[in-house]
Amino acid sequence: MAQLIGGLGTSHIPAIGSAIHKGLQQEPYWKPFFDGFPPIREWLGAKRPDVVVLFYNDHGLNFFLDKMPTFAVGAAPEYNNADEGWGIPTLPPFRGELDLSWHIINTLVEKEFDIVSCQEMLVDHACTLPLKLFWPEGDCPVTVVPVCINTVQFPLPKASRVYAMGKAVGEAIKSWDSSKKVAVIASGGLSHQLDGERAGFINKAFDLQFLDSLETNPEWATQFSIHELVEKTGTQGVELLMWLAMRGALTAAGPKVRRVTGNYHIPISNTATAVLALEAA
Ligand code: DHB
Ligand code: FE
């Protein structure tokens, strides 16, 4: 059976793509963010996952307001990157992991999650930037199963539902008939609001409590409704749902996780950034 080795999380602000492209990682503005990654890369270098299941939110590229799935799972041989308007460099296609895609899709439907399966899927900055941040050199060495969660158009899935979906994905990974090593990734957050009266809103106290809860009490955030999460984290801060899905998946690996490393920095662009690695204990 496949091995679920751990979970990673990172923010996915498009400007990160430009900073990488321009080589600005050591500039004073960017350094506190990029400094979070070497310890994670060291852990990845030691653990060497073959496959990642990546929880992310499409921002209006592959899914627009006319057709908006709550949960969508990629089942494509490769995923092409496009950009829905941020002007960042397009990355080469990422390789899929078809067998795991279909095993996750079968498992989710069996467990009564009504997902959309996508045999073609364009992926935006939320899917590509974490891969570039974790594996900056050359071609991405892992294959990918992207799992998209709607945070764009209401109604959004509530936190407890997302956590349960993550758990089901974790169970699918654990029951996958393969000798491969799998990691789960959360892309998004933490607190941010890009528009409206509260543009620039950041809630450090909530973010830090949330990060702590992922280690010690992973169901803590499931007590909040979507509207409470928007109030506490900003309209785009609800991207923290990805982190809940990632943590839900890790429950399939065991009752506890170990924090390998983490970083929190305010702000990059309009966003409170976080980076985290959790190892299945
Ligand atoms: C920003 C953050 C995001 O999560 C995103 O998808 C786009 C932009 C930002 O802070 O600029
Ligand atoms: Fe985003």
PDB file of C-alpha atoms and ligand atoms in Angstrom:
ATOM      1  CA  MET A   1       0.000   0.000   0.000  1.00  0.00           C
ATOM      2  CA  ALA A   2       1.084   3.580  -0.598  1.00  0.00           C
ATOM      3  CA  GLN A   3       2.741   5.502   2.217  1.00  0.00           C
ATOM      4  CA  LEU A   4       1.337   8.876   3.335  1.00  0.00           C
ATOM      5  CA  ILE A   5       4.428  10.653   4.621  1.00  0.00           C
ATOM      6  CA  GLY A   6       3.199  14.088   5.628  1.00  0.00           C
ATOM      7  CA  GLY A   7       1.611  17.390   4.732  1.00  0.00           C
ATOM      8  CA  LEU A   8       2.850  20.767   3.569  1.00  0.00           C
ATOM      9  CA  GLY A   9       1.154  24.139   3.410  1.00  0.00           C
ATOM     10  CA  THR A  10       2.030  27.420   1.781  1.00  0.00           C
ATOM     11  CA  SER A  11       0.465  30.684   0.672  1.00  0.00           C
ATOM     12  CA  HIS A  12       0.227  31.159  -3.113  1.00  0.00           C
ATOM     13  CA  ILE A  13       0.289  34.923  -3.773  1.00  0.00           C
ATOM     14  CA  PRO A  14       0.876  35.454  -7.536  1.00  0.00           C
ATOM     15  CA  ALA A  15       3.631  38.026  -6.874  1.00  0.00           C
ATOM     16  CA  ILE A  16       5.729  35.106  -5.533  1.00  0.00           C
ATOM     17  CA  GLY A  17       5.877  33.867  -9.143  1.00  0.00           C
ATOM     18  CA  SER A  18       7.352  37.186 -10.306  1.00  0.00           C
ATOM     19  CA  ALA A  19       9.791  37.269  -7.381  1.00  0.00           C
ATOM     20  CA  ILE A  20      11.078  33.789  -8.306  1.00  0.00           C
ATOM     21  CA  HIS A  21      11.306  34.785 -11.973  1.00  0.00           C
ATOM     22  CA  LYS A  22      13.284  37.945 -11.133  1.00  0.00           C
ATOM     23  CA  GLY A  23      15.460  36.217  -8.490  1.00  0.00           C
ATOM     24  CA  LEU A  24      14.357  38.510  -5.658  1.00  0.00           C
ATOM     25  CA  GLN A  25      14.415  35.839  -2.905  1.00  0.00           C
ATOM     26  CA  GLN A  26      17.142  37.614  -0.904  1.00  0.00           C
ATOM     27  CA  GLU A  27      15.649  41.129  -1.178  1.00  0.00           C
ATOM     28  CA  PRO A  28      14.558  42.524   2.225  1.00  0.00           C
ATOM     29  CA  TYR A  29      10.864  42.440   1.223  1.00  0.00           C
ATOM     30  CA  TRP A  30      10.959  38.784   0.152  1.00  0.00           C
ATOM     31  CA  LYS A  31      13.600  37.213   2.364  1.00  0.00           C
ATOM     32  CA  PRO A  32      11.385  36.680   5.453  1.00  0.00           C
ATOM     33  CA  PHE A  33       8.965  34.699   3.267  1.00  0.00           C
ATOM     34  CA  PHE A  34      11.463  32.669   1.227  1.00  0.00           C
ATOM     35  CA  ASP A  35      13.514  31.867   4.352  1.00  0.00           C
ATOM     36  CA  GLY A  36      10.708  29.508   5.347  1.00  0.00           C
ATOM     37  CA  PHE A  37      11.506  27.087   2.530  1.00  0.00           C
ATOM     38  CA  PRO A  38      15.066  25.674   2.935  1.00  0.00           C
ATOM     39  CA  PRO A  39      14.107  23.546   6.009  1.00  0.00           C
ATOM     40  CA  ILE A  40      11.125  22.180   4.091  1.00  0.00           C
ATOM     41  CA  ARG A  41      13.272  21.347   1.084  1.00  0.00           C
ATOM     42  CA  GLU A  42      15.715  19.594   3.383  1.00  0.00           C
ATOM     43  CA  TRP A  43      12.864  17.448   4.750  1.00  0.00           C
ATOM     44  CA  LEU A  44      11.611  16.752   1.226  1.00  0.00           C
ATOM     45  CA  GLY A  45      15.148  15.813   0.168  1.00  0.00           C
ATOM     46  CA  ALA A  46      15.277  13.229   2.964  1.00  0.00           C
ATOM     47  CA  LYS A  47      11.721  11.885   2.513  1.00  0.00           C
ATOM     48  CA  ARG A  48      11.530  12.020  -1.286  1.00  0.00           C
ATOM     49  CA  PRO A  49       7.799  11.765  -2.007  1.00  0.00           C
ATOM     50  CA  ASP A  50       6.893  10.416  -5.465  1.00  0.00           C
ATOM     51  CA  VAL A  51       3.415  11.903  -5.654  1.00  0.00           C
ATOM     52  CA  VAL A  52       1.568  14.885  -4.160  1.00  0.00           C
ATOM     53  CA  VAL A  53      -2.142  15.415  -3.689  1.00  0.00           C
ATOM     54  CA  LEU A  54      -2.549  19.169  -3.848  1.00  0.00           C
ATOM     55  CA  PHE A  55      -5.578  20.913  -2.332  1.00  0.00           C
ATOM     56  CA  TYR A  56      -5.998  24.295  -3.999  1.00  0.00           C
ATOM     57  CA  ASN A  57      -8.645  26.759  -5.080  1.00  0.00           C
ATOM     58  CA  ASP A  58      -8.998  27.736  -8.719  1.00  0.00           C
ATOM     59  CA  HIS A  59      -9.483  31.511  -9.018  1.00  0.00           C
ATOM     60  CA  GLY A  60     -11.676  31.657 -12.122  1.00  0.00           C
ATOM     61  CA  LEU A  61      -9.358  29.996 -14.662  1.00  0.00           C
ATOM     62  CA  ASN A  62     -10.570  26.407 -15.182  1.00  0.00           C
ATOM     63  CA  PHE A  63     -13.918  27.025 -13.475  1.00  0.00           C
ATOM     64  CA  PHE A  64     -15.800  30.274 -13.828  1.00  0.00           C
ATOM     65  CA  LEU A  65     -19.002  31.588 -12.294  1.00  0.00           C
ATOM     66  CA  ASP A  66     -21.122  29.779 -14.908  1.00  0.00           C
ATOM     67  CA  LYS A  67     -19.891  26.347 -13.738  1.00  0.00           C
ATOM     68  CA  MET A  68     -18.520  26.100 -10.224  1.00  0.00           C
ATOM     69  CA  PRO A  69     -17.963  22.674  -8.667  1.00  0.00           C
ATOM     70  CA  THR A  70     -17.679  22.475  -4.886  1.00  0.00           C
ATOM     71  CA  PHE A  71     -14.971  19.800  -5.150  1.00  0.00           C
ATOM     72  CA  ALA A  72     -13.149  18.821  -8.363  1.00  0.00           C
ATOM     73  CA  VAL A  73     -10.453  16.157  -8.741  1.00  0.00           C
ATOM     74  CA  GLY A  74      -7.945  16.133 -11.592  1.00  0.00           C
ATOM     75  CA  ALA A  75      -7.641  12.898 -13.590  1.00  0.00           C
ATOM     76  CA  ALA A  76      -5.421  14.162 -16.389  1.00  0.00           C
ATOM     77  CA  PRO A  77      -2.077  12.794 -17.621  1.00  0.00           C
ATOM     78  CA  GLU A  78      -0.698  16.312 -17.354  1.00  0.00           C
ATOM     79  CA  TYR A  79      -1.825  19.717 -16.130  1.00  0.00           C
ATOM     80  CA  ASN A  80      -1.131  22.835 -18.132  1.00  0.00           C
ATOM     81  CA  ASN A  81      -0.499  26.077 -16.333  1.00  0.00           C
ATOM     82  CA  ALA A  82      -2.265  29.231 -17.408  1.00  0.00           C
ATOM     83  CA  ASP A  83      -2.729  32.550 -15.709  1.00  0.00           C
ATOM     84  CA  GLU A  84      -6.055  34.198 -15.130  1.00  0.00           C
ATOM     85  CA  GLY A  85      -4.616  37.686 -15.264  1.00  0.00           C
ATOM     86  CA  TRP A  86      -1.749  38.207 -12.809  1.00  0.00           C
ATOM     87  CA  GLY A  87       0.925  38.513 -15.506  1.00  0.00           C
ATOM     88  CA  ILE A  88       3.233  35.892 -14.022  1.00  0.00           C
ATOM     89  CA  PRO A  89       5.407  33.498 -16.064  1.00  0.00           C
ATOM     90  CA  THR A  90       3.686  30.325 -17.208  1.00  0.00           C
ATOM     91  CA  LEU A  91       5.335  27.148 -15.911  1.00  0.00           C
ATOM     92  CA  PRO A  92       5.799  23.959 -17.975  1.00  0.00           C
ATOM     93  CA  PRO A  93       3.083  21.264 -17.642  1.00  0.00           C
ATOM     94  CA  PHE A  94       2.992  19.135 -14.481  1.00  0.00           C
ATOM     95  CA  ARG A  95       2.730  15.327 -14.704  1.00  0.00           C
ATOM     96  CA  GLY A  96      -0.422  13.695 -13.350  1.00  0.00           C
ATOM     97  CA  GLU A  97      -0.777  10.385 -11.451  1.00  0.00           C
ATOM     98  CA  LEU A  98      -3.786   8.839 -13.181  1.00  0.00           C
ATOM     99  CA  ASP A  99      -4.057   5.689 -11.116  1.00  0.00           C
ATOM    100  CA  LEU A 100      -4.226   7.622  -7.827  1.00  0.00           C
ATOM    101  CA  SER A 101      -6.588  10.197  -9.360  1.00  0.00           C
ATOM    102  CA  TRP A 102      -9.128   7.502 -10.189  1.00  0.00           C
ATOM    103  CA  HIS A 103      -8.654   5.757  -6.873  1.00  0.00           C
ATOM    104  CA  ILE A 104      -9.394   9.047  -5.076  1.00  0.00           C
ATOM    105  CA  ILE A 105     -12.381   9.736  -7.335  1.00  0.00           C
ATOM    106  CA  ASN A 106     -13.813   6.235  -6.767  1.00  0.00           C
ATOM    107  CA  THR A 107     -13.242   6.501  -3.020  1.00  0.00           C
ATOM    108  CA  LEU A 108     -14.844   9.949  -2.725  1.00  0.00           C
ATOM    109  CA  VAL A 109     -17.944   8.978  -4.692  1.00  0.00           C
ATOM    110  CA  GLU A 110     -18.247   5.759  -2.668  1.00  0.00           C
ATOM    111  CA  LYS A 111     -18.087   7.895   0.503  1.00  0.00           C
ATOM    112  CA  GLU A 112     -20.898  10.110  -0.834  1.00  0.00           C
ATOM    113  CA  PHE A 113     -18.904  13.167  -1.932  1.00  0.00           C
ATOM    114  CA  ASP A 114     -20.345  14.438  -5.218  1.00  0.00           C
ATOM    115  CA  ILE A 115     -17.186  15.549  -6.967  1.00  0.00           C
ATOM    116  CA  VAL A 116     -16.435  16.592 -10.537  1.00  0.00           C
ATOM    117  CA  SER A 117     -13.735  14.509 -12.227  1.00  0.00           C
ATOM    118  CA  CYS A 118     -11.605  16.456 -14.718  1.00  0.00           C
ATOM    119  CA  GLN A 119      -9.717  14.672 -17.478  1.00  0.00           C
ATOM    120  CA  GLU A 120      -8.569  18.070 -18.688  1.00  0.00           C
ATOM    121  CA  MET A 121      -7.734  20.765 -16.191  1.00  0.00           C
ATOM    122  CA  LEU A 122      -5.880  24.052 -16.515  1.00  0.00           C
ATOM    123  CA  VAL A 123      -4.159  25.005 -13.270  1.00  0.00           C
ATOM    124  CA  ASP A 124      -3.467  28.495 -11.957  1.00  0.00           C
ATOM    125  CA  HIS A 125      -0.980  30.035  -9.507  1.00  0.00           C
ATOM    126  CA  ALA A 126      -2.595  28.247  -6.569  1.00  0.00           C
ATOM    127  CA  CYS A 127      -1.589  24.865  -7.984  1.00  0.00           C
ATOM    128  CA  THR A 128       1.741  25.765  -9.563  1.00  0.00           C
ATOM    129  CA  LEU A 129       3.418  28.103  -7.036  1.00  0.00           C
ATOM    130  CA  PRO A 130       3.591  25.582  -4.163  1.00  0.00           C
ATOM    131  CA  LEU A 131       5.271  23.076  -6.507  1.00  0.00           C
ATOM    132  CA  LYS A 132       7.769  25.716  -7.651  1.00  0.00           C
ATOM    133  CA  LEU A 133       8.424  26.812  -4.048  1.00  0.00           C
ATOM    134  CA  PHE A 134       8.979  23.285  -2.736  1.00  0.00           C
ATOM    135  CA  TRP A 135      10.944  22.065  -5.818  1.00  0.00           C
ATOM    136  CA  PRO A 136      12.547  25.206  -7.321  1.00  0.00           C
ATOM    137  CA  GLU A 137      15.233  23.426  -9.360  1.00  0.00           C
ATOM    138  CA  GLY A 138      14.535  22.042 -12.819  1.00  0.00           C
ATOM    139  CA  ASP A 139      11.531  19.899 -13.653  1.00  0.00           C
ATOM    140  CA  CYS A 140       9.103  19.123 -10.855  1.00  0.00           C
ATOM    141  CA  PRO A 141      10.166  15.647  -9.605  1.00  0.00           C
ATOM    142  CA  VAL A 142       6.741  14.603  -8.258  1.00  0.00           C
ATOM    143  CA  THR A 143       3.517  13.676 -10.025  1.00  0.00           C
ATOM    144  CA  VAL A 144       0.379  15.538  -8.984  1.00  0.00           C
ATOM    145  CA  VAL A 145      -3.281  14.941  -8.206  1.00  0.00           C
ATOM    146  CA  PRO A 146      -4.919  18.385  -7.932  1.00  0.00           C
ATOM    147  CA  VAL A 147      -8.034  18.609  -5.767  1.00  0.00           C
ATOM    148  CA  CYS A 148      -9.878  21.897  -6.211  1.00  0.00           C
ATOM    149  CA  ILE A 149     -12.133  23.327  -3.492  1.00  0.00           C
ATOM    150  CA  ASN A 150     -14.474  26.204  -4.299  1.00  0.00           C
ATOM    151  CA  THR A 151     -13.677  29.386  -2.386  1.00  0.00           C
ATOM    152  CA  VAL A 152     -14.747  31.696  -5.211  1.00  0.00           C
ATOM    153  CA  GLN A 153     -18.532  31.624  -5.450  1.00  0.00           C
ATOM    154  CA  PHE A 154     -21.025  31.115  -2.643  1.00  0.00           C
ATOM    155  CA  PRO A 155     -22.227  28.738  -1.356  1.00  0.00           C
ATOM    156  CA  LEU A 156     -18.819  27.484  -0.193  1.00  0.00           C
ATOM    157  CA  PRO A 157     -18.409  24.073   1.479  1.00  0.00           C
ATOM    158  CA  LYS A 158     -18.256  24.468   5.238  1.00  0.00           C
ATOM    159  CA  ALA A 159     -15.107  23.723   7.215  1.00  0.00           C
ATOM    160  CA  SER A 160     -16.368  20.444   8.695  1.00  0.00           C
ATOM    161  CA  ARG A 161     -17.284  19.169   5.206  1.00  0.00           C
ATOM    162  CA  VAL A 162     -13.872  20.080   3.821  1.00  0.00           C
ATOM    163  CA  TYR A 163     -12.139  18.379   6.746  1.00  0.00           C
ATOM    164  CA  ALA A 164     -14.236  15.240   6.125  1.00  0.00           C
ATOM    165  CA  MET A 165     -13.405  15.338   2.403  1.00  0.00           C
ATOM    166  CA  GLY A 166      -9.700  15.628   3.270  1.00  0.00           C
ATOM    167  CA  LYS A 167     -10.037  12.618   5.572  1.00  0.00           C
ATOM    168  CA  ALA A 168     -11.605  10.598   2.760  1.00  0.00           C
ATOM    169  CA  VAL A 169      -8.751  11.589   0.421  1.00  0.00           C
ATOM    170  CA  GLY A 170      -6.274  10.452   3.094  1.00  0.00           C
ATOM    171  CA  GLU A 171      -8.042   7.098   3.357  1.00  0.00           C
ATOM    172  CA  ALA A 172      -7.887   6.774  -0.435  1.00  0.00           C
ATOM    173  CA  ILE A 173      -4.126   7.461  -0.409  1.00  0.00           C
ATOM    174  CA  LYS A 174      -3.574   4.891   2.358  1.00  0.00           C
ATOM    175  CA  SER A 175      -5.567   2.245   0.477  1.00  0.00           C
ATOM    176  CA  TRP A 176      -3.906   2.918  -2.898  1.00  0.00           C
ATOM    177  CA  ASP A 177      -2.268  -0.258  -4.167  1.00  0.00           C
ATOM    178  CA  SER A 178       1.143   1.229  -4.858  1.00  0.00           C
ATOM    179  CA  SER A 179       4.604   1.295  -3.305  1.00  0.00           C
ATOM    180  CA  LYS A 180       4.860   5.054  -3.871  1.00  0.00           C
ATOM    181  CA  LYS A 181       5.317   7.724  -1.205  1.00  0.00           C
ATOM    182  CA  VAL A 182       2.650  10.431  -1.145  1.00  0.00           C
ATOM    183  CA  ALA A 183       2.578  13.879   0.467  1.00  0.00           C
ATOM    184  CA  VAL A 184      -0.440  16.164   0.740  1.00  0.00           C
ATOM    185  CA  ILE A 185      -0.177  19.900   0.101  1.00  0.00           C
ATOM    186  CA  ALA A 186      -2.408  22.816   1.091  1.00  0.00           C
ATOM    187  CA  SER A 187      -2.222  25.950  -1.044  1.00  0.00           C
ATOM    188  CA  GLY A 188      -3.718  29.245   0.102  1.00  0.00           C
ATOM    189  CA  GLY A 189      -4.299  31.672   2.956  1.00  0.00           C
ATOM    190  CA  LEU A 190      -3.772  32.608   5.524  1.00  0.00           C
ATOM    191  CA  SER A 191      -5.860  35.679   6.413  1.00  0.00           C
ATOM    192  CA  HIS A 192      -6.356  38.096   3.522  1.00  0.00           C
ATOM    193  CA  GLN A 193      -8.962  40.226   1.845  1.00  0.00           C
ATOM    194  CA  LEU A 194      -8.176  41.649  -1.582  1.00  0.00           C
ATOM    195  CA  ASP A 195     -11.220  43.820  -2.165  1.00  0.00           C
ATOM    196  CA  GLY A 196     -14.055  45.757  -0.577  1.00  0.00           C
ATOM    197  CA  GLU A 197     -14.052  47.952   2.522  1.00  0.00           C
ATOM    198  CA  ARG A 198     -11.810  45.601   4.458  1.00  0.00           C
ATOM    199  CA  ALA A 199      -9.156  45.223   1.695  1.00  0.00           C
ATOM    200  CA  GLY A 200      -5.836  44.553   3.417  1.00  0.00           C
ATOM    201  CA  PHE A 201      -7.512  42.895   6.428  1.00  0.00           C
ATOM    202  CA  ILE A 202      -5.189  40.500   8.283  1.00  0.00           C
ATOM    203  CA  ASN A 203      -5.841  38.651  11.564  1.00  0.00           C
ATOM    204  CA  LYS A 204      -2.557  37.481  13.045  1.00  0.00           C
ATOM    205  CA  ALA A 205      -4.046  36.185  16.300  1.00  0.00           C
ATOM    206  CA  PHE A 206      -6.499  33.941  14.463  1.00  0.00           C
ATOM    207  CA  ASP A 207      -3.860  32.738  11.979  1.00  0.00           C
ATOM    208  CA  LEU A 208      -1.463  31.717  14.747  1.00  0.00           C
ATOM    209  CA  GLN A 209      -4.199  29.922  16.655  1.00  0.00           C
ATOM    210  CA  PHE A 210      -5.225  28.142  13.460  1.00  0.00           C
ATOM    211  CA  LEU A 211      -1.643  27.029  12.702  1.00  0.00           C
ATOM    212  CA  ASP A 212      -1.289  25.777  16.261  1.00  0.00           C
ATOM    213  CA  SER A 213      -4.602  23.897  16.032  1.00  0.00           C
ATOM    214  CA  LEU A 214      -3.372  21.954  13.000  1.00  0.00           C
ATOM    215  CA  GLU A 215      -0.864  20.294  15.291  1.00  0.00           C
ATOM    216  CA  THR A 216      -2.739  19.975  18.529  1.00  0.00           C
ATOM    217  CA  ASN A 217      -6.475  20.050  17.833  1.00  0.00           C
ATOM    218  CA  PRO A 218      -7.107  19.737  14.075  1.00  0.00           C
ATOM    219  CA  GLU A 219     -10.897  19.939  14.301  1.00  0.00           C
ATOM    220  CA  TRP A 220     -10.782  23.310  16.099  1.00  0.00           C
ATOM    221  CA  ALA A 221     -11.564  25.389  12.993  1.00  0.00           C
ATOM    222  CA  THR A 222     -14.489  23.170  11.982  1.00  0.00           C
ATOM    223  CA  GLN A 223     -16.583  24.874  14.695  1.00  0.00           C
ATOM    224  CA  PHE A 224     -16.813  28.010  12.514  1.00  0.00           C
ATOM    225  CA  SER A 225     -19.343  28.650   9.754  1.00  0.00           C
ATOM    226  CA  ILE A 226     -18.114  29.994   6.426  1.00  0.00           C
ATOM    227  CA  HIS A 227     -19.458  33.457   7.294  1.00  0.00           C
ATOM    228  CA  GLU A 228     -17.615  33.385  10.614  1.00  0.00           C
ATOM    229  CA  LEU A 229     -14.426  32.382   8.781  1.00  0.00           C
ATOM    230  CA  VAL A 230     -14.849  35.258   6.319  1.00  0.00           C
ATOM    231  CA  GLU A 231     -15.353  37.613   9.260  1.00  0.00           C
ATOM    232  CA  LYS A 232     -12.275  36.292  11.057  1.00  0.00           C
ATOM    233  CA  THR A 233      -9.898  35.793   8.098  1.00  0.00           C
ATOM    234  CA  GLY A 234     -11.148  37.967   5.208  1.00  0.00           C
ATOM    235  CA  THR A 235     -13.025  37.064   2.038  1.00  0.00           C
ATOM    236  CA  GLN A 236      -9.985  35.278   0.577  1.00  0.00           C
ATOM    237  CA  GLY A 237      -8.778  34.075   3.979  1.00  0.00           C
ATOM    238  CA  VAL A 238     -11.278  31.230   3.578  1.00  0.00           C
ATOM    239  CA  GLU A 239      -8.517  29.612   1.552  1.00  0.00           C
ATOM    240  CA  LEU A 240      -7.540  28.176   4.928  1.00  0.00           C
ATOM    241  CA  LEU A 241     -10.034  25.453   3.986  1.00  0.00           C
ATOM    242  CA  MET A 242      -7.193  23.910   1.935  1.00  0.00           C
ATOM    243  CA  TRP A 243      -5.144  23.553   5.115  1.00  0.00           C
ATOM    244  CA  LEU A 244      -8.046  21.815   6.828  1.00  0.00           C
ATOM    245  CA  ALA A 245      -8.354  19.362   3.934  1.00  0.00           C
ATOM    246  CA  MET A 246      -4.605  18.660   4.099  1.00  0.00           C
ATOM    247  CA  ARG A 247      -4.794  18.080   7.862  1.00  0.00           C
ATOM    248  CA  GLY A 248      -7.903  15.916   7.451  1.00  0.00           C
ATOM    249  CA  ALA A 249      -5.974  13.739   4.993  1.00  0.00           C
ATOM    250  CA  LEU A 250      -3.158  13.272   7.533  1.00  0.00           C
ATOM    251  CA  THR A 251      -5.551  11.703  10.048  1.00  0.00           C
ATOM    252  CA  ALA A 252      -5.421   8.602   7.830  1.00  0.00           C
ATOM    253  CA  ALA A 253      -1.697   8.306   8.608  1.00  0.00           C
ATOM    254  CA  GLY A 254      -2.110   8.208  12.391  1.00  0.00           C
ATOM    255  CA  PRO A 255      -3.540   9.986  15.421  1.00  0.00           C
ATOM    256  CA  LYS A 256      -0.708  12.522  15.732  1.00  0.00           C
ATOM    257  CA  VAL A 257       1.493  14.686  13.564  1.00  0.00           C
ATOM    258  CA  ARG A 258       4.913  16.177  14.213  1.00  0.00           C
ATOM    259  CA  ARG A 259       5.662  19.747  13.142  1.00  0.00           C
ATOM    260  CA  VAL A 260       8.860  19.652  11.095  1.00  0.00           C
ATOM    261  CA  THR A 261       9.130  23.383  10.462  1.00  0.00           C
ATOM    262  CA  GLY A 262       6.980  26.450   9.893  1.00  0.00           C
ATOM    263  CA  ASN A 263       7.071  30.146   9.119  1.00  0.00           C
ATOM    264  CA  TYR A 264       4.591  33.037   9.388  1.00  0.00           C
ATOM    265  CA  HIS A 265       5.224  36.465   7.895  1.00  0.00           C
ATOM    266  CA  ILE A 266       3.061  39.565   7.446  1.00  0.00           C
ATOM    267  CA  PRO A 267       2.403  40.778   4.816  1.00  0.00           C
ATOM    268  CA  ILE A 268       3.342  39.767   1.319  1.00  0.00           C
ATOM    269  CA  SER A 269       1.112  41.785  -0.991  1.00  0.00           C
ATOM    270  CA  ASN A 270      -2.180  41.848   0.927  1.00  0.00           C
ATOM    271  CA  THR A 271      -1.734  38.468   2.559  1.00  0.00           C
ATOM    272  CA  ALA A 272      -0.536  36.918   5.799  1.00  0.00           C
ATOM    273  CA  THR A 273       1.837  34.206   4.609  1.00  0.00           C
ATOM    274  CA  ALA A 274       2.387  30.842   6.223  1.00  0.00           C
ATOM    275  CA  VAL A 275       4.533  27.852   5.398  1.00  0.00           C
ATOM    276  CA  LEU A 276       4.305  24.576   7.308  1.00  0.00           C
ATOM    277  CA  ALA A 277       5.493  20.980   7.158  1.00  0.00           C
ATOM    278  CA  LEU A 278       3.839  18.264   9.242  1.00  0.00           C
ATOM    279  CA  GLU A 279       5.141  14.725   9.374  1.00  0.00           C
ATOM    280  CA  ALA A 280       2.888  11.758   9.914  1.00  0.00           C
ATOM    281  CA  ALA A 281       3.915  10.481  13.383  1.00  0.00           C
TER     282      ALA A 281
HETATM  283  C1  DHB B   1      -3.141  37.605  -3.500  1.00  0.00           C
HETATM  284  C2  DHB B   1      -3.404  36.496  -2.686  1.00  0.00           C
HETATM  285  C3  DHB B   1      -4.038  35.367  -3.220  1.00  0.00           C
HETATM  286  O1  DHB B   1      -4.358  34.262  -2.479  1.00  0.00           O
HETATM  287  C4  DHB B   1      -4.389  35.333  -4.573  1.00  0.00           C
HETATM  288  O2  DHB B   1      -4.957  34.212  -5.052  1.00  0.00           O
HETATM  289  C5  DHB B   1      -4.156  36.439  -5.375  1.00  0.00           C
HETATM  290  C6  DHB B   1      -3.527  37.580  -4.842  1.00  0.00           C
HETATM  291  C7  DHB B   1      -2.454  38.815  -2.961  1.00  0.00           C
HETATM  292  O3  DHB B   1      -2.293  38.972  -1.743  1.00  0.00           O
HETATM  293  O4  DHB B   1      -2.004  39.649  -3.780  1.00  0.00           O
HETATM  294 FE    FE B   2      -5.647  32.897  -3.663  1.00  0.00          FE
END
